[in-house]
Coordinates of C-alpha atoms in Angstrom, one line a residue:
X1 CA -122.5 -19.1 -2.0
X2 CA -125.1 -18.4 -4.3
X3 CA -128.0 -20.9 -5.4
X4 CA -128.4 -22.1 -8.7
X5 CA -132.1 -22.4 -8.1
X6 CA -134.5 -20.6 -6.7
X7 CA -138.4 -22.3 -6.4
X8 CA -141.2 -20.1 -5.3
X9 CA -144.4 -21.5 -4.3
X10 CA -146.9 -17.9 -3.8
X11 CA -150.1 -17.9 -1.1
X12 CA -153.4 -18.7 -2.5
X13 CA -154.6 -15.9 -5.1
X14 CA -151.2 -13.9 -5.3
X15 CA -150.6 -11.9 -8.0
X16 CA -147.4 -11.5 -9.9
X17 CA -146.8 -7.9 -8.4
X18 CA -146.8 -9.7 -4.6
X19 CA -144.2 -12.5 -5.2
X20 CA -141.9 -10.1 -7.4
X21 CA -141.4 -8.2 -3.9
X22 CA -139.7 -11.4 -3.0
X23 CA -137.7 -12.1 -6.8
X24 CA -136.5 -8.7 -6.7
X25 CA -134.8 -9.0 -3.8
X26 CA -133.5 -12.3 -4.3
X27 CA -131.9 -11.5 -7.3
X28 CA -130.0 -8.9 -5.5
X29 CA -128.6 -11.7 -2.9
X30 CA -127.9 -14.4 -5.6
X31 CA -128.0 -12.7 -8.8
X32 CA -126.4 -15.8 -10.3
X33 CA -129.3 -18.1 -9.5
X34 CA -132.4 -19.1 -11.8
X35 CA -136.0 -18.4 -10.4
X36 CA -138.9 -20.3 -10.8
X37 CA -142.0 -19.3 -9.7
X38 CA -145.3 -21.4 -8.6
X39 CA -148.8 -19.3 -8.5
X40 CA -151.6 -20.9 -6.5
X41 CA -155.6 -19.4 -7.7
X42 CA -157.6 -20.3 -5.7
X43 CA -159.4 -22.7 -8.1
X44 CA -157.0 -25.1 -7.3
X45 CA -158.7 -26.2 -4.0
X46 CA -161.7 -27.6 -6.3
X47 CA -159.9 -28.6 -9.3
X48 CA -158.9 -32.1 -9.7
X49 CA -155.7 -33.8 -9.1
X50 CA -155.4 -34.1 -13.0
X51 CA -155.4 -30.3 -13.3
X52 CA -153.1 -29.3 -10.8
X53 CA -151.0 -31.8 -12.3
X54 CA -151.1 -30.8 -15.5
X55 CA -150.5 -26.7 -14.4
X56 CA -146.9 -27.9 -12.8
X57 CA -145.9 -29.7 -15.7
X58 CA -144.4 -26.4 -16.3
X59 CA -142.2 -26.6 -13.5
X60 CA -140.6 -29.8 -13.8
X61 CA -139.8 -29.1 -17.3
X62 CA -138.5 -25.8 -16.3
X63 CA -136.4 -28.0 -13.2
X64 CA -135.5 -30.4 -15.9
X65 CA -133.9 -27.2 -18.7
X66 CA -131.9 -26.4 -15.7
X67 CA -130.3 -29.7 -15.1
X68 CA -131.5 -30.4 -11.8
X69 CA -132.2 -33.8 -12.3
X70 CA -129.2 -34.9 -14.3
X71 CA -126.8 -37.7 -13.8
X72 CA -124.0 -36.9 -15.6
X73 CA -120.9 -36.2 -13.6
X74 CA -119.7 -33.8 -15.9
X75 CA -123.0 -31.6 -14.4
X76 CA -122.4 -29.9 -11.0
X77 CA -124.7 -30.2 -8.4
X78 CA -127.7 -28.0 -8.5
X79 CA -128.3 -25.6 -5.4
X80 CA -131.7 -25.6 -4.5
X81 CA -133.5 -22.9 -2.3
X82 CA -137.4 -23.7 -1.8
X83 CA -140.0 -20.8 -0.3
X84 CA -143.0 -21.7 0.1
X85 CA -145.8 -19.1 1.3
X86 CA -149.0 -20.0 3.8
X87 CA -151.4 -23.0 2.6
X88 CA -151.6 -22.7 -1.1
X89 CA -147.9 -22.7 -1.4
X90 CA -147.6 -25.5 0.4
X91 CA -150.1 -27.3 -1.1
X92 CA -149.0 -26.5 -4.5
X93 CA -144.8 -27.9 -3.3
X94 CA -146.4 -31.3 -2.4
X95 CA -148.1 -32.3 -5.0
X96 CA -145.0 -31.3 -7.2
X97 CA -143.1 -34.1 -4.7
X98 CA -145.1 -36.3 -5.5
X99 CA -144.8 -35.7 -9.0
X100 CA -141.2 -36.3 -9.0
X101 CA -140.9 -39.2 -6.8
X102 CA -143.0 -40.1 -9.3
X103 CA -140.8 -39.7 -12.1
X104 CA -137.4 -40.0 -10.6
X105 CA -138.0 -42.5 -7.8
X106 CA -135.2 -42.2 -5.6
X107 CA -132.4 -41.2 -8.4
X108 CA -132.4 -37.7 -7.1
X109 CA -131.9 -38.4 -3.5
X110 CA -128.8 -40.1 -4.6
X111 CA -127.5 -37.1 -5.7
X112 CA -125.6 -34.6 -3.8
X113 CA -128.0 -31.4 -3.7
X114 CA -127.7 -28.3 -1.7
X115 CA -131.1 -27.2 -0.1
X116 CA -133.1 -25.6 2.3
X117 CA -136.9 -24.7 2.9
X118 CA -138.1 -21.7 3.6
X119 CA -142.1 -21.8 5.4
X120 CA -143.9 -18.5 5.1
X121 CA -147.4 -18.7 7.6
X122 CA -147.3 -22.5 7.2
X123 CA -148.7 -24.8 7.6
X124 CA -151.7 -24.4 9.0
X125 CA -154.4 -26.9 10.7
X126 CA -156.7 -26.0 8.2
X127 CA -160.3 -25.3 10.1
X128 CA -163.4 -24.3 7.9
X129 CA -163.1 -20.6 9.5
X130 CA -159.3 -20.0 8.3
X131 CA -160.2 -21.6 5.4
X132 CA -163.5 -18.9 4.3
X133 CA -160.6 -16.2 5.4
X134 CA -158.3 -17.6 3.3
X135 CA -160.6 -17.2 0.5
X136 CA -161.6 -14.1 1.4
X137 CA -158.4 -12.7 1.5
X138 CA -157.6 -13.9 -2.1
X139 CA -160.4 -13.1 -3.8
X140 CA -161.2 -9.0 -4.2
X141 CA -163.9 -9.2 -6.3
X142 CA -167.2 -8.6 -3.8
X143 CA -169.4 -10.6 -6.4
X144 CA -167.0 -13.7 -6.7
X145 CA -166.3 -13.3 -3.0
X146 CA -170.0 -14.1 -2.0
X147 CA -170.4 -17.0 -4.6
X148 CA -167.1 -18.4 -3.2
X149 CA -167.8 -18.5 0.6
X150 CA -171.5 -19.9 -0.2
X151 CA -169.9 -22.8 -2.2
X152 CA -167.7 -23.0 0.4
X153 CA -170.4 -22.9 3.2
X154 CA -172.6 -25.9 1.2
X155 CA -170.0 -27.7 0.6
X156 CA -168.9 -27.6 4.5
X157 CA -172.3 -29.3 4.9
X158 CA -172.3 -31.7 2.5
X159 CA -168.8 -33.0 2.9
X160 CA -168.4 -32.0 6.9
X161 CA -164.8 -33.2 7.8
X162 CA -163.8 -34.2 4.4
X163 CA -163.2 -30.6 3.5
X164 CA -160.7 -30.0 6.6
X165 CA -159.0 -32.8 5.3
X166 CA -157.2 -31.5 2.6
X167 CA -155.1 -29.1 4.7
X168 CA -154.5 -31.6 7.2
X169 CA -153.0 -33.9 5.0
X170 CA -150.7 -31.4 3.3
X171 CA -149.4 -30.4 7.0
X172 CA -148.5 -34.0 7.5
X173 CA -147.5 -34.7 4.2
X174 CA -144.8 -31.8 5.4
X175 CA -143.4 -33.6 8.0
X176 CA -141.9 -35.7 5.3
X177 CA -138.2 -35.1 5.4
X178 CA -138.3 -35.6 1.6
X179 CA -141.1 -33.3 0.8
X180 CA -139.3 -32.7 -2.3
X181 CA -137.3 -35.7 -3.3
X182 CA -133.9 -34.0 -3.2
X183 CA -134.6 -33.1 0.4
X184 CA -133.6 -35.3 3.2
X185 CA -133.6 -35.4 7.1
X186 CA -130.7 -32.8 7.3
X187 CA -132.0 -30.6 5.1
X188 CA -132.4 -27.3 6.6
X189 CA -135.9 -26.0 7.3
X190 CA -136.6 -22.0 8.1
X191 CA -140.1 -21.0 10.3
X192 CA -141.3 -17.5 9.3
X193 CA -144.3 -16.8 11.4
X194 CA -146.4 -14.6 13.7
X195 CA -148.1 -14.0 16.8
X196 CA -150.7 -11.4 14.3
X197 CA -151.5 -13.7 11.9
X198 CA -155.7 -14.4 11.9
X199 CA -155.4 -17.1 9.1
X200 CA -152.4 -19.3 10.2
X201 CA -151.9 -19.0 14.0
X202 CA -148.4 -19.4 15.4
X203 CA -149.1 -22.2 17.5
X204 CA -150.3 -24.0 14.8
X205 CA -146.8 -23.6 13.4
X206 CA -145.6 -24.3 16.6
X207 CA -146.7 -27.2 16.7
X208 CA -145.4 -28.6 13.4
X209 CA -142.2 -27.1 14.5
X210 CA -141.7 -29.4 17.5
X211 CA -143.0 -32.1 16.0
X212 CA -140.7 -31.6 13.2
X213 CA -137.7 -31.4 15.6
X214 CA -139.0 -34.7 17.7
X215 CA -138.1 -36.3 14.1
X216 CA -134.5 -34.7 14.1
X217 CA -135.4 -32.5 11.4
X218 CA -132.8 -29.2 11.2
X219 CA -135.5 -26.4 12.2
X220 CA -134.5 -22.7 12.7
X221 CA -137.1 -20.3 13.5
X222 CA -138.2 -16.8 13.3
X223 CA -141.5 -16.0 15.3
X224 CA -142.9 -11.9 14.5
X225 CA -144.7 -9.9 16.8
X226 CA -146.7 -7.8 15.0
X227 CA -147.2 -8.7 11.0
X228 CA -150.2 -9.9 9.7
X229 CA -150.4 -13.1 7.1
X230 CA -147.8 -13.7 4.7
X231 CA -146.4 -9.8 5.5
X232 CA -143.5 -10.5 7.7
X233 CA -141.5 -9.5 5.3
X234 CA -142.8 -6.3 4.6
X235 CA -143.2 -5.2 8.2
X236 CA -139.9 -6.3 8.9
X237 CA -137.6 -6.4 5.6
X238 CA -133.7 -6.5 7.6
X239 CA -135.1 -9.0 9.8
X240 CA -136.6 -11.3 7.2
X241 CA -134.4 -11.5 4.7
X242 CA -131.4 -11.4 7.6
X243 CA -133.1 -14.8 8.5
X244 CA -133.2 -16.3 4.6
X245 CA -129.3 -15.2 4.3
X246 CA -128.5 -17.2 7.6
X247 CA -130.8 -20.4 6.8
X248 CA -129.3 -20.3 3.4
X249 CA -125.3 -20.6 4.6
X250 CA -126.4 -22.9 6.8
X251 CA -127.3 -25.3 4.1
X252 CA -123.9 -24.2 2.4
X253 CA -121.8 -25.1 5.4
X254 CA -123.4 -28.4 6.0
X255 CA -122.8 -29.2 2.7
X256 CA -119.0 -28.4 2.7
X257 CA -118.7 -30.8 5.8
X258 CA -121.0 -33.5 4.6
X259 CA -118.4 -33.0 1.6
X260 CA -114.9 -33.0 3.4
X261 CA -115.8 -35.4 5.6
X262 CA -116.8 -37.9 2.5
X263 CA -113.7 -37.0 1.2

């Protein structure tokens, strides 16, 4: 039951330290499974397309090493288990799909490839307030705080609805069955979210839930009462990860009857 791949897509400004909470743990459940993980500064919401680009090359030729795009028969089909924290993360996943689809066109969807995504506090709508908090939350130095949210309040003026625009289009762009190309319409999506959280509110991710469910997506959910942004896990670790386990042999099961029924 394990996966052979695990991709991790951090929250805007996350440090190593933060996302190895998560590693550690999965390589307790899966200890068999390779993990690749995807940091998001915060530069990236000013860099260029180029850039970001250029910064996930890494990824696809770490995706690539591990045979997860590979034709050959004689190559098992790779098990792929996506997480994807808050805004950045997302961001960060679809520009990767596009990068593949890119590259691969639709060779990977003809594959048969185990998967599921897991959605930590997103997506968002994407507001200029929650985006200064998001920036404020990521960024610790006081100094380079200041600078940041009076860049971010000029360029609010200058460009108006253009900067909201981003975010929007990164929650649509997740509406996409095949946000990542070896993703489809059954592929099994997981909601981690909370009634506490200031930067992402719930019915915000409510919202793309049952929008995502009017398309016949496969949508589970798991709404907290109490944690704050991107902490669900740490105020409620059995729970969490009780939720990741479950979404996970979901995917498995699916797969064995998509399989047998083939057959």
């Amino acid at each position: 039951s394990d996966s052979s791949v695990i991709l991790i897509f951090g929250w805007m400004g996350a440090h190593l330290r933060h996302l190895q909470n998560y590693t550690h743990v999965y390589t307790k459940l899966y200890p068999n499974a390779s993990q690749i993980v995807v940091r998001c500064n915060p530069e990236v919401f000013w860099t260029t397309t180029g850039a970001r680009q250029k910064r996930l090359m890494p990824v696809i030729n770490a995706l690539e090493a591990l045979n997860c795009f590979s034709s050959s028969s004689a190559q098992p089909p790779p098990r792929i288990l996506t997480h994807v924290f808050s805004n950045g993360g997302s961001m960060q996943m679809t520009l990767l799909g596009h990068m593949l689809q890119k590259k691969y066109g639709s060779t990977l969807i003809e594959r048969s490839i185990t998967s599921t995504l897991i959605l930590d506090s997103c997506p968002g709508i994407g507001d200029l307030q929650s985006i200064k908090h998001a920036f404020s939350a990521a960024i610790r130095n006081p100094i380079l705080k200041i600078v940041v949210l009076t860049t971010i309040y000029f360029i609010a003026l200058v460009l108006g609805k253009r900067m909201t625009t981003v975010i929007e289009n990164i929650r649509v762009e997740m509406w996409n069955p095949s946000v990542l190309p070896w993703m489809d319409l059954h592929t099994s999506r997981l909601y981690l979210f909370s009634r506490k959280d200031r930067l992402v509110p719930w019915q915000d991710v409510t919202q793309h839930v049952e929008t995502a469910k009017e398309r016949g997506m496969d949508v589970r959910c798991e709404l907290f009462e109490e944690s704050e942004h991107v902490a669900h896990m740490r105020a409620e670790p059995e729970r969490y990860w009780a939720a990741v386990r479950n979404i996970w042999g979901v995917a498995i099961s699916e797969k064995k009857v998509e399989v047998s029924e083939a057959a």
